[in-house]
mmCIF file of C-alpha atoms in Angstrom:
data_model
loop_
_atom_site.group_PDB
_atom_site.id
_atom_site.type_symbol
_atom_site.label_atom_id
_atom_site.label_comp_id
_atom_site.label_asym_id
_atom_site.label_seq_id
_atom_site.Cartn_x
_atom_site.Cartn_y
_atom_site.Cartn_z
ATOM 1 C CA UNK Z 114 128.009 118.599 87.948
ATOM 2 C CA UNK Z 115 131.188 118.867 90.024
ATOM 3 C CA UNK Z 116 134.146 120.908 88.820
ATOM 4 C CA UNK Z 117 137.093 118.897 87.417
ATOM 5 C CA UNK Z 118 140.084 118.631 89.846
ATOM 6 C CA UNK Z 119 143.674 119.395 88.692
ATOM 7 C CA UNK Z 120 145.942 116.373 88.082
ATOM 8 C CA UNK Z 121 148.285 115.410 90.950
ATOM 9 C CA UNK Z 122 151.799 116.926 90.851
ATOM 10 C CA UNK Z 123 153.602 113.875 89.454
ATOM 11 C CA UNK Z 124 156.984 115.633 89.207
ATOM 12 C CA UNK Z 125 157.024 116.784 92.834
ATOM 13 C CA UNK Z 126 155.784 113.427 93.958
ATOM 14 C CA UNK Z 127 158.626 111.643 92.155
ATOM 15 C CA UNK Z 128 161.199 114.153 93.453
ATOM 16 C CA UNK Z 129 159.900 113.739 96.996
ATOM 17 C CA UNK Z 130 160.237 109.960 96.746
ATOM 18 C CA UNK Z 131 163.687 110.161 95.135
ATOM 19 C CA UNK Z 132 165.310 112.489 97.654
ATOM 20 C CA UNK Z 133 163.397 111.570 100.772
ATOM 21 C CA UNK Z 134 162.646 107.886 100.271
ATOM 22 C CA UNK Z 135 159.519 106.501 101.863
ATOM 23 C CA UNK Z 136 159.664 109.147 104.567
ATOM 24 C CA UNK Z 137 159.232 111.945 102.009
ATOM 25 C CA UNK Z 138 160.298 115.483 102.855
ATOM 26 C CA UNK Z 139 160.814 114.514 106.474
ATOM 27 C CA UNK Z 140 163.391 111.928 105.405
ATOM 28 C CA UNK Z 141 165.153 114.540 103.287
ATOM 29 C CA UNK Z 142 165.379 116.850 106.278
ATOM 30 C CA UNK Z 143 166.877 114.065 108.403
ATOM 31 C CA UNK Z 144 169.457 113.306 105.721
ATOM 32 C CA UNK Z 145 170.466 116.969 105.486
ATOM 33 C CA UNK Z 146 170.768 117.143 109.260
ATOM 34 C CA UNK Z 147 172.902 113.985 109.328
ATOM 35 C CA UNK Z 148 175.259 115.291 106.624
ATOM 36 C CA UNK Z 149 175.556 118.604 108.453
ATOM 37 C CA UNK Z 150 176.431 116.720 111.646
ATOM 38 C CA UNK Z 151 179.144 114.744 109.825
ATOM 39 C CA UNK Z 152 180.607 117.924 108.305
ATOM 40 C CA UNK Z 153 180.658 119.601 111.705
ATOM 41 C CA UNK Z 154 182.365 116.588 113.319
ATOM 42 C CA UNK Z 155 184.941 116.476 110.519
ATOM 43 C CA UNK Z 156 185.640 120.189 110.895
ATOM 44 C CA UNK Z 157 186.091 119.843 114.637
ATOM 45 C CA UNK Z 158 188.466 116.901 114.228
ATOM 46 C CA UNK Z 159 190.602 118.706 111.636
ATOM 47 C CA UNK Z 160 190.630 121.959 113.598
ATOM 48 C CA UNK Z 161 191.552 120.169 116.825
ATOM 49 C CA UNK Z 162 194.343 118.226 115.107
ATOM 50 C CA UNK Z 163 195.715 121.391 113.493
ATOM 51 C CA UNK Z 164 195.669 123.208 116.828
ATOM 52 C CA UNK Z 165 197.524 120.350 118.524
ATOM 53 C CA UNK Z 166 200.134 120.236 115.745
ATOM 54 C CA UNK Z 167 200.667 123.991 115.988
ATOM 55 C CA UNK Z 168 201.022 123.696 119.761
ATOM 56 C CA UNK Z 169 203.732 121.052 119.230
ATOM 57 C CA UNK Z 170 205.322 123.206 116.506
ATOM 58 C CA UNK Z 171 204.822 120.481 113.893
ATOM 59 C CA UNK Z 172 204.267 121.779 110.363
ATOM 60 C CA UNK Z 173 201.429 120.171 108.416
ATOM 61 C CA UNK Z 174 201.680 119.036 104.808
ATOM 62 C CA UNK Z 175 203.724 116.478 102.899
ATOM 63 C CA UNK Z 176 206.972 118.440 102.626
ATOM 64 C CA UNK Z 177 208.603 116.120 105.178
ATOM 65 C CA UNK Z 178 208.745 113.354 102.524
ATOM 66 C CA UNK Z 179 211.765 115.042 100.931
ATOM 67 C CA UNK Z 180 213.719 115.288 104.196
ATOM 68 C CA UNK Z 181 216.611 112.941 104.973
ATOM 69 C CA UNK Z 182 215.510 109.828 106.878
ATOM 70 C CA UNK Z 183 218.755 109.215 108.738
ATOM 71 C CA UNK Z 184 218.064 105.608 109.746
ATOM 72 C CA UNK Z 185 218.875 102.269 108.174
ATOM 73 C CA UNK Z 186 216.582 99.471 106.983
ATOM 74 C CA UNK Z 187 217.647 95.836 107.372
ATOM 75 C CA UNK Z 188 216.049 94.673 104.104
ATOM 76 C CA UNK Z 189 215.555 96.659 100.928
ATOM 77 C CA UNK Z 190 214.657 95.444 97.443
ATOM 78 C CA UNK Z 191 215.997 98.710 95.978
ATOM 79 C CA UNK Z 192 219.140 100.669 96.784
ATOM 80 C CA UNK Z 193 218.750 102.545 100.062
ATOM 81 C CA UNK Z 194 221.015 104.356 102.519
ATOM 82 C CA UNK Z 195 220.535 106.527 105.584
ATOM 83 C CA UNK Z 196 220.965 109.660 103.453
ATOM 84 C CA UNK Z 197 217.851 108.903 101.399
ATOM 85 C CA UNK Z 198 214.547 110.686 101.959
ATOM 86 C CA UNK Z 199 211.406 109.608 103.792
ATOM 87 C CA UNK Z 200 209.698 109.063 100.422
ATOM 88 C CA UNK Z 201 212.375 106.437 99.690
ATOM 89 C CA UNK Z 202 211.632 104.848 103.056
ATOM 90 C CA UNK Z 203 207.968 104.684 102.056
ATOM 91 C CA UNK Z 204 208.833 102.871 98.805
ATOM 92 C CA UNK Z 205 211.162 100.449 100.633
ATOM 93 C CA UNK Z 206 208.482 99.600 103.203
ATOM 94 C CA UNK Z 207 205.804 99.220 100.544
ATOM 95 C CA UNK Z 208 207.951 96.811 98.495
ATOM 96 C CA UNK Z 209 208.746 94.769 101.607
ATOM 97 C CA UNK Z 210 205.025 94.516 102.390
ATOM 98 C CA UNK Z 211 204.192 93.493 98.829
ATOM 99 C CA UNK Z 212 206.909 90.826 98.589
ATOM 100 C CA UNK Z 213 206.019 89.156 101.889
ATOM 101 C CA UNK Z 214 202.303 89.288 101.010
ATOM 102 C CA UNK Z 215 202.825 87.847 97.530
ATOM 103 C CA UNK Z 216 205.022 84.972 98.709
ATOM 104 C CA UNK Z 217 202.670 84.318 101.636
ATOM 105 C CA UNK Z 218 199.639 84.143 99.313
ATOM 106 C CA UNK Z 219 201.384 81.656 97.005
ATOM 107 C CA UNK Z 220 202.507 79.359 99.846
ATOM 108 C CA UNK Z 221 199.191 79.622 101.710
ATOM 109 C CA UNK Z 222 197.235 78.730 98.571
ATOM 110 C CA UNK Z 223 199.377 75.658 97.832
ATOM 111 C CA UNK Z 224 199.339 74.397 101.419
ATOM 112 C CA UNK Z 225 195.648 75.229 101.844
ATOM 113 C CA UNK Z 226 194.588 73.271 98.771
ATOM 114 C CA UNK Z 227 196.723 70.274 99.768
ATOM 115 C CA UNK Z 228 195.357 70.244 103.330
ATOM 116 C CA UNK Z 229 191.776 70.854 102.182
ATOM 117 C CA UNK Z 230 191.855 67.965 99.730
ATOM 118 C CA UNK Z 231 193.678 65.865 102.333
ATOM 119 C CA UNK Z 232 190.741 66.274 104.741
ATOM 120 C CA UNK Z 233 188.503 64.670 102.112
ATOM 121 C CA UNK Z 234 190.901 61.807 101.438
ATOM 122 C CA UNK Z 235 189.566 58.251 101.959
ATOM 123 C CA UNK Z 236 192.849 57.546 103.759
ATOM 124 C CA UNK Z 237 191.894 57.671 107.471
ATOM 125 C CA UNK Z 238 195.318 58.749 108.750
ATOM 126 C CA UNK Z 239 195.817 61.484 106.127
ATOM 127 C CA UNK Z 240 192.355 62.926 106.756
ATOM 128 C CA UNK Z 241 192.930 62.998 110.540
ATOM 129 C CA UNK Z 242 196.351 64.637 110.195
ATOM 130 C CA UNK Z 243 194.900 67.317 107.915
ATOM 131 C CA UNK Z 244 192.053 67.875 110.370
ATOM 132 C CA UNK Z 245 194.484 68.216 113.277
ATOM 133 C CA UNK Z 246 196.504 70.781 111.341
ATOM 134 C CA UNK Z 247 193.415 72.906 110.722
ATOM 135 C CA UNK Z 248 192.095 72.712 114.280
ATOM 136 C CA UNK Z 249 195.459 73.479 115.916
ATOM 137 C CA UNK Z 250 196.770 76.204 113.633
ATOM 138 C CA UNK Z 251 193.643 78.297 113.200
ATOM 139 C CA UNK Z 252 192.944 78.333 116.948
ATOM 140 C CA UNK Z 253 196.359 79.790 117.833
ATOM 141 C CA UNK Z 254 196.799 83.586 117.613
ATOM 142 C CA UNK Z 255 198.785 84.735 114.604
ATOM 143 C CA UNK Z 256 201.060 86.939 116.714
ATOM 144 C CA UNK Z 257 201.939 83.920 118.854
ATOM 145 C CA UNK Z 258 202.846 81.932 115.733
ATOM 146 C CA UNK Z 259 205.037 84.752 114.395
ATOM 147 C CA UNK Z 260 206.927 84.927 117.697
ATOM 148 C CA UNK Z 261 207.173 81.121 117.803
ATOM 149 C CA UNK Z 262 208.910 80.906 114.430
ATOM 150 C CA UNK Z 263 211.140 83.909 115.186
ATOM 151 C CA UNK Z 264 212.130 83.286 118.805
ATOM 152 C CA UNK Z 265 211.746 79.523 119.275
ATOM 153 C CA UNK Z 266 212.814 78.200 115.869
ATOM 154 C CA UNK Z 267 215.015 80.623 113.933
ATOM 155 C CA UNK Z 268 216.738 82.197 116.958
ATOM 156 C CA UNK Z 269 217.890 78.739 118.093
ATOM 157 C CA UNK Z 270 219.937 78.215 114.923
ATOM 158 C CA UNK Z 271 223.750 78.284 115.361
ATOM 159 C CA UNK Z 272 225.795 81.446 114.847
ATOM 160 C CA UNK Z 273 227.461 82.065 111.455
ATOM 161 C CA UNK Z 274 230.722 80.294 112.470
ATOM 162 C CA UNK Z 275 228.790 77.079 113.208
ATOM 163 C CA UNK Z 276 226.172 77.711 110.497
ATOM 164 C CA UNK Z 277 224.647 74.864 108.501
ATOM 165 C CA UNK Z 278 226.389 74.634 105.122
ATOM 166 C CA UNK Z 279 224.483 73.462 102.036
ATOM 167 C CA UNK Z 280 227.057 72.200 99.529
ATOM 168 C CA UNK Z 281 229.434 74.999 100.549
ATOM 169 C CA UNK Z 282 227.506 77.682 98.658
ATOM 170 C CA UNK Z 283 224.494 78.392 100.901
ATOM 171 C CA UNK Z 284 224.511 78.799 104.691
ATOM 172 C CA UNK Z 285 221.798 78.781 107.356
ATOM 173 C CA UNK Z 286 222.404 80.488 110.702
ATOM 174 C CA UNK Z 287 220.699 82.763 113.209
ATOM 175 C CA UNK Z 288 221.640 85.685 110.938
ATOM 176 C CA UNK Z 289 219.430 84.305 108.178
ATOM 177 C CA UNK Z 290 219.741 82.205 105.040
ATOM 178 C CA UNK Z 291 222.618 83.273 102.787
ATOM 179 C CA UNK Z 292 222.601 82.083 99.161
ATOM 180 C CA UNK Z 293 224.664 82.972 96.062
ATOM 181 C CA UNK Z 294 223.606 86.290 94.560
ATOM 182 C CA UNK Z 295 223.079 86.462 90.766
ATOM 183 C CA UNK Z 296 225.044 89.249 89.088
ATOM 184 C CA UNK Z 297 223.833 90.280 85.568
ATOM 185 C CA UNK Z 298 226.537 90.400 82.885
ATOM 186 C CA UNK Z 299 226.754 91.940 79.410
ATOM 187 C CA UNK Z 300 224.713 89.197 77.738
ATOM 188 C CA UNK Z 301 221.851 89.322 80.245
ATOM 189 C CA UNK Z 302 219.543 91.455 78.066
ATOM 190 C CA UNK Z 303 219.966 89.208 75.020
ATOM 191 C CA UNK Z 304 219.329 86.148 77.202
ATOM 192 C CA UNK Z 305 216.089 87.591 78.590
ATOM 193 C CA UNK Z 306 214.875 88.597 75.117
ATOM 194 C CA UNK Z 307 215.600 85.086 73.814
ATOM 195 C CA UNK Z 308 213.754 83.543 76.765
ATOM 196 C CA UNK Z 309 210.702 85.777 76.213
ATOM 197 C CA UNK Z 310 210.662 84.888 72.502
ATOM 198 C CA UNK Z 311 210.820 81.205 73.454
ATOM 199 C CA UNK Z 312 207.865 81.583 75.838
ATOM 200 C CA UNK Z 313 205.818 83.380 73.172
ATOM 201 C CA UNK Z 314 206.652 80.614 70.700
ATOM 202 C CA UNK Z 315 205.559 77.947 73.192
ATOM 203 C CA UNK Z 316 202.227 79.713 73.788
ATOM 204 C CA UNK Z 317 201.594 79.936 70.036
ATOM 205 C CA UNK Z 318 202.433 76.256 69.605
ATOM 206 C CA UNK Z 319 200.102 75.308 72.437
ATOM 207 C CA UNK Z 320 197.313 77.361 70.921
ATOM 208 C CA UNK Z 321 197.891 75.698 67.544
ATOM 209 C CA UNK Z 322 197.822 72.218 69.100
ATOM 210 C CA UNK Z 323 194.595 72.946 70.998
ATOM 211 C CA UNK Z 324 192.937 74.324 67.864
ATOM 212 C CA UNK Z 325 193.923 71.243 65.885
ATOM 213 C CA UNK Z 326 192.557 69.014 68.635
ATOM 214 C CA UNK Z 327 189.229 70.858 68.915
ATOM 215 C CA UNK Z 328 188.598 71.438 65.211
ATOM 216 C CA UNK Z 329 189.984 68.288 63.604
ATOM 217 C CA UNK Z 330 190.408 65.903 66.508
ATOM 218 C CA UNK Z 331 194.085 65.573 65.654
ATOM 219 C CA UNK Z 332 196.627 65.336 68.463
ATOM 220 C CA UNK Z 333 199.757 67.350 67.689
ATOM 221 C CA UNK Z 334 202.888 66.461 69.638
ATOM 222 C CA UNK Z 335 204.616 69.740 70.462
ATOM 223 C CA UNK Z 336 206.910 68.860 73.363
ATOM 224 C CA UNK Z 337 210.073 68.387 71.202
ATOM 225 C CA UNK Z 338 209.583 71.877 69.753
ATOM 226 C CA UNK Z 339 208.831 73.282 73.243
ATOM 227 C CA UNK Z 340 212.071 71.860 74.646
ATOM 228 C CA UNK Z 341 214.024 73.110 71.642
ATOM 229 C CA UNK Z 342 212.623 76.621 72.047
ATOM 230 C CA UNK Z 343 213.031 76.906 75.836
ATOM 231 C CA UNK Z 344 216.546 75.468 75.834
ATOM 232 C CA UNK Z 345 217.850 76.258 72.391
ATOM 233 C CA UNK Z 346 217.078 79.975 72.073
ATOM 234 C CA UNK Z 347 218.530 81.069 75.477
ATOM 235 C CA UNK Z 348 221.528 78.780 74.933
ATOM 236 C CA UNK Z 349 222.124 80.279 71.499
ATOM 237 C CA UNK Z 350 221.995 83.793 72.971
ATOM 238 C CA UNK Z 351 224.479 82.798 75.700
ATOM 239 C CA UNK Z 352 226.899 81.326 73.106
ATOM 240 C CA UNK Z 353 226.972 84.540 71.050
ATOM 241 C CA UNK Z 354 226.841 87.160 73.854
ATOM 242 C CA UNK Z 355 228.551 85.347 76.746
ATOM 243 C CA UNK Z 356 227.300 84.157 80.133
ATOM 244 C CA UNK Z 357 224.170 86.150 81.118
ATOM 245 C CA UNK Z 358 224.832 86.008 84.868
ATOM 246 C CA UNK Z 359 227.502 85.029 87.362
ATOM 247 C CA UNK Z 360 227.018 84.198 91.033
ATOM 248 C CA UNK Z 361 228.540 85.972 94.030
ATOM 249 C CA UNK Z 362 229.109 83.120 96.500
ATOM 250 C CA UNK Z 363 228.957 84.154 100.208
ATOM 251 C CA UNK Z 364 232.159 83.750 102.253
ATOM 252 C CA UNK Z 365 232.514 83.723 106.064
ATOM 253 C CA UNK Z 366 234.615 86.691 107.172
ATOM 254 C CA UNK Z 367 234.914 87.444 110.862
ATOM 255 C CA UNK Z 368 231.606 86.964 112.617
ATOM 256 C CA UNK Z 369 229.337 87.109 109.561
ATOM 257 C CA UNK Z 370 229.074 86.205 105.905
ATOM 258 C CA UNK Z 371 230.226 88.568 103.183
ATOM 259 C CA UNK Z 372 228.660 88.669 99.709
ATOM 260 C CA UNK Z 373 225.731 86.656 98.468
ATOM 261 C CA UNK Z 374 222.054 87.311 99.036
ATOM 262 C CA UNK Z 375 220.881 87.255 102.649
ATOM 263 C CA UNK Z 376 217.295 86.396 103.570
ATOM 264 C CA UNK Z 377 216.814 87.852 107.040
ATOM 265 C CA UNK Z 378 215.199 85.721 109.806
ATOM 266 C CA UNK Z 379 212.393 88.251 110.272
ATOM 267 C CA UNK Z 380 211.275 87.745 106.685
ATOM 268 C CA UNK Z 381 211.385 83.936 107.000
ATOM 269 C CA UNK Z 382 209.466 83.936 110.299
ATOM 270 C CA UNK Z 383 206.777 86.299 109.031
ATOM 271 C CA UNK Z 384 206.327 84.421 105.741
ATOM 272 C CA UNK Z 385 206.084 81.037 107.471
ATOM 273 C CA UNK Z 386 203.597 82.273 110.071
ATOM 274 C CA UNK Z 387 201.357 84.068 107.568
ATOM 275 C CA UNK Z 388 201.399 81.133 105.132
ATOM 276 C CA UNK Z 389 200.727 78.393 107.673
ATOM 277 C CA UNK Z 390 198.051 80.390 109.531
ATOM 278 C CA UNK Z 391 196.138 81.463 106.406
ATOM 279 C CA UNK Z 392 196.458 77.986 104.862
ATOM 280 C CA UNK Z 393 194.371 76.535 107.707
ATOM 281 C CA UNK Z 394 191.442 78.786 106.747
ATOM 282 C CA UNK Z 395 191.936 78.220 103.021
ATOM 283 C CA UNK Z 396 191.842 74.456 103.656
ATOM 284 C CA UNK Z 397 188.347 74.732 105.118
ATOM 285 C CA UNK Z 398 187.241 76.906 102.195
ATOM 286 C CA UNK Z 399 188.563 74.325 99.725
ATOM 287 C CA UNK Z 400 186.875 71.489 101.608
ATOM 288 C CA UNK Z 401 183.537 73.315 101.589
ATOM 289 C CA UNK Z 402 183.909 74.137 97.898
ATOM 290 C CA UNK Z 403 184.611 70.539 96.918
ATOM 291 C CA UNK Z 404 181.701 69.278 99.008
ATOM 292 C CA UNK Z 405 179.403 71.759 97.227
ATOM 293 C CA UNK Z 406 179.903 69.819 93.974
ATOM 294 C CA UNK Z 407 177.415 66.978 93.624
ATOM 295 C CA UNK Z 408 178.946 63.614 94.475
ATOM 296 C CA UNK Z 409 177.597 62.266 91.199
ATOM 297 C CA UNK Z 410 180.442 64.112 89.467
ATOM 298 C CA UNK Z 411 182.990 61.962 91.314
ATOM 299 C CA UNK Z 412 180.997 58.824 90.606
ATOM 300 C CA UNK Z 413 180.708 59.682 86.910
ATOM 301 C CA UNK Z 414 184.450 60.234 86.663
ATOM 302 C CA UNK Z 415 185.168 56.970 88.476
ATOM 303 C CA UNK Z 416 182.792 55.111 86.156
ATOM 304 C CA UNK Z 417 184.905 56.321 83.233
ATOM 305 C CA UNK Z 418 187.984 54.762 84.804
ATOM 306 C CA UNK Z 419 189.588 58.032 85.846
ATOM 307 C CA UNK Z 420 191.657 58.143 89.000
ATOM 308 C CA UNK Z 421 190.506 60.165 92.017
ATOM 309 C CA UNK Z 422 193.216 62.748 91.460
ATOM 310 C CA UNK Z 423 192.297 63.187 87.801
ATOM 311 C CA UNK Z 424 188.597 63.628 88.612
ATOM 312 C CA UNK Z 425 189.425 66.196 91.276
ATOM 313 C CA UNK Z 426 191.789 68.111 88.977
ATOM 314 C CA UNK Z 427 189.678 68.103 85.822
ATOM 315 C CA UNK Z 428 186.077 67.864 87.026
ATOM 316 C CA UNK Z 429 185.474 68.753 90.674
ATOM 317 C CA UNK Z 430 187.934 71.534 91.525
ATOM 318 C CA UNK Z 431 187.120 73.676 88.424
ATOM 319 C CA UNK Z 432 183.442 73.624 89.427
ATOM 320 C CA UNK Z 433 184.247 74.232 93.082
ATOM 321 C CA UNK Z 434 186.299 77.332 92.235
ATOM 322 C CA UNK Z 435 183.137 79.373 91.756
ATOM 323 C CA UNK Z 436 182.286 78.704 95.410
ATOM 324 C CA UNK Z 437 185.880 78.945 96.637
ATOM 325 C CA UNK Z 438 186.951 82.253 95.081
ATOM 326 C CA UNK Z 439 184.878 84.796 97.122
ATOM 327 C CA UNK Z 440 185.984 83.563 100.602
ATOM 328 C CA UNK Z 441 189.474 82.901 99.222
ATOM 329 C CA UNK Z 442 189.708 86.588 98.299
ATOM 330 C CA UNK Z 443 188.833 87.504 101.886
ATOM 331 C CA UNK Z 444 191.684 85.326 103.160
ATOM 332 C CA UNK Z 445 194.129 86.994 100.771
ATOM 333 C CA UNK Z 446 193.046 90.396 102.080
ATOM 334 C CA UNK Z 447 193.432 89.188 105.666
ATOM 335 C CA UNK Z 448 196.946 87.958 104.929
ATOM 336 C CA UNK Z 449 197.959 91.318 103.446
ATOM 337 C CA UNK Z 450 196.572 93.237 106.408
ATOM 338 C CA UNK Z 451 198.021 90.780 108.934
ATOM 339 C CA UNK Z 452 201.489 91.441 107.498
ATOM 340 C CA UNK Z 453 201.469 94.640 109.595
ATOM 341 C CA UNK Z 454 202.113 92.386 112.637
ATOM 342 C CA UNK Z 455 205.690 92.319 111.335
ATOM 343 C CA UNK Z 456 206.367 95.254 113.629
ATOM 344 C CA UNK Z 457 206.450 92.748 116.544
ATOM 345 C CA UNK Z 458 209.675 91.138 115.252
ATOM 346 C CA UNK Z 459 211.207 94.167 113.547
ATOM 347 C CA UNK Z 460 210.605 93.223 109.920
ATOM 348 C CA UNK Z 461 210.810 96.501 107.937
ATOM 349 C CA UNK Z 462 207.392 96.497 106.286
ATOM 350 C CA UNK Z 463 205.340 99.598 105.456
ATOM 351 C CA UNK Z 464 203.754 99.856 108.891
ATOM 352 C CA UNK Z 465 207.065 99.394 110.716
ATOM 353 C CA UNK Z 466 209.355 101.806 108.842
ATOM 354 C CA UNK Z 467 206.802 104.397 107.698
ATOM 355 C CA UNK Z 468 203.932 104.417 110.201
ATOM 356 C CA UNK Z 469 206.397 103.533 112.962
ATOM 357 C CA UNK Z 470 209.916 104.952 112.705
ATOM 358 C CA UNK Z 471 209.122 107.782 110.280
ATOM 359 C CA UNK Z 472 206.103 108.905 112.303
ATOM 360 C CA UNK Z 473 208.049 108.909 115.563
ATOM 361 C CA UNK Z 474 210.821 111.004 113.992
ATOM 362 C CA UNK Z 475 208.680 113.560 112.133
ATOM 363 C CA UNK Z 476 205.491 113.703 114.209
ATOM 364 C CA UNK Z 477 203.410 113.974 110.979
ATOM 365 C CA UNK Z 478 200.777 111.640 112.350
ATOM 366 C CA UNK Z 479 197.819 112.704 110.204
ATOM 367 C CA UNK Z 480 199.682 112.653 106.893
ATOM 368 C CA UNK Z 481 201.487 109.355 107.563
ATOM 369 C CA UNK Z 482 198.412 107.547 108.870
ATOM 370 C CA UNK Z 483 196.365 108.844 105.921
ATOM 371 C CA UNK Z 484 198.986 107.630 103.424
ATOM 372 C CA UNK Z 485 199.262 104.242 105.127
ATOM 373 C CA UNK Z 486 195.478 103.793 105.220
ATOM 374 C CA UNK Z 487 195.233 104.765 101.557
ATOM 375 C CA UNK Z 488 197.944 102.305 100.539
ATOM 376 C CA UNK Z 489 196.373 99.353 102.376
ATOM 377 C CA UNK Z 490 192.977 100.298 100.919
ATOM 378 C CA UNK Z 491 194.432 100.467 97.405
ATOM 379 C CA UNK Z 492 196.188 97.095 97.766
ATOM 380 C CA UNK Z 493 192.949 95.499 98.967
ATOM 381 C CA UNK Z 494 190.911 96.984 96.120
ATOM 382 C CA UNK Z 495 193.437 95.859 93.502
ATOM 383 C CA UNK Z 496 193.516 92.346 94.989
ATOM 384 C CA UNK Z 497 189.718 92.157 94.978
ATOM 385 C CA UNK Z 498 189.583 93.396 91.388
ATOM 386 C CA UNK Z 499 192.104 90.802 90.206
ATOM 387 C CA UNK Z 500 190.251 87.975 91.953
ATOM 388 C CA UNK Z 501 186.924 89.204 90.529
ATOM 389 C CA UNK Z 502 188.470 89.210 87.050
ATOM 390 C CA UNK Z 503 189.727 85.659 87.572
ATOM 391 C CA UNK Z 504 186.272 84.556 88.756
ATOM 392 C CA UNK Z 505 184.648 86.197 85.730
ATOM 393 C CA UNK Z 506 186.983 84.301 83.393
ATOM 394 C CA UNK Z 507 186.189 81.010 85.117
ATOM 395 C CA UNK Z 508 182.452 81.629 84.865
ATOM 396 C CA UNK Z 509 182.776 82.537 81.203
ATOM 397 C CA UNK Z 510 184.858 79.447 80.413
ATOM 398 C CA UNK Z 511 182.203 77.279 82.087
ATOM 399 C CA UNK Z 512 179.353 78.977 80.225
ATOM 400 C CA UNK Z 513 177.823 80.482 83.359
ATOM 401 C CA UNK Z 514 177.863 84.140 82.365
#
């Protein structure tokens, strides 16, 4: 009778598989060696950078952010002067990047959906024009398009003295587009509060009407109350507290306009180029998404007597959004990152004023590049999270959770 053998070491076997994978302890040793190599490379990079900074007598750290910048910025959404600090420059550049990205995303989405649906139109001419737009625009480099709008289109506009006047209150010239600037008055707060209350009231009314329609099949006409709320409440606040805003109309003085709100040509050129370029890719995404929906959906809608536009809006596009959203998110991220090409035409975005001018003045390359990388990474992650949340809501509303 043979002696009984001890049971296999289950714990060590599981630990070996967990830390070493299929390769076992040998795989664990390779992983440790790889991590050690990465740590050594990181140490060498940091030590080399610190030695170079010390040789150039550049102090490390983020203390430079409180120093005076000493240079101007052509566009700022917040108050800024040359006596402000580098941290203020960072905020100004970040806001400029966010505003051009946000407006570019809105325009690119609208144009992209229109062009994408136009490519699927039964109208031969409209479909060919949409196809030509996509093939031409997406095959031209984005930098070329930015320079085209800035140098070939906007720079050819007349000077301010011969600027194009729009009803005597807005002017278009090679210095930019100047429009009346709204100036808040004493009753502005009351006006905004009244408008917000009106919007909340409209949302509650809409919810009530939808509930009545779903539960009892009764159609409730709410548009007279909606108009009364949106017009009546703000108007009532303006009557009791005075005009909420006045407008500062621009006036030509000397060689340029004084007063008003000026939209600089660099901003217009960058927004146009980013929107038109990204819209060409979004159009193809929309076209692919619509084609992914079974054609029987269109035929079913047509058999009910619905128009093509109504079927697309209510039946096809909502289903296609589940296919469209992931690549659409990628295009939004590309647009945000491509906004850094603004440095080519001097638009003061984050990369231009912070990773460009500020870096050249202070020499804090590691800190500034690290901050800039972190900001672009954070913007991309937030954008992805918002789009994922929107996709989750669409899936839930369509019962596909």
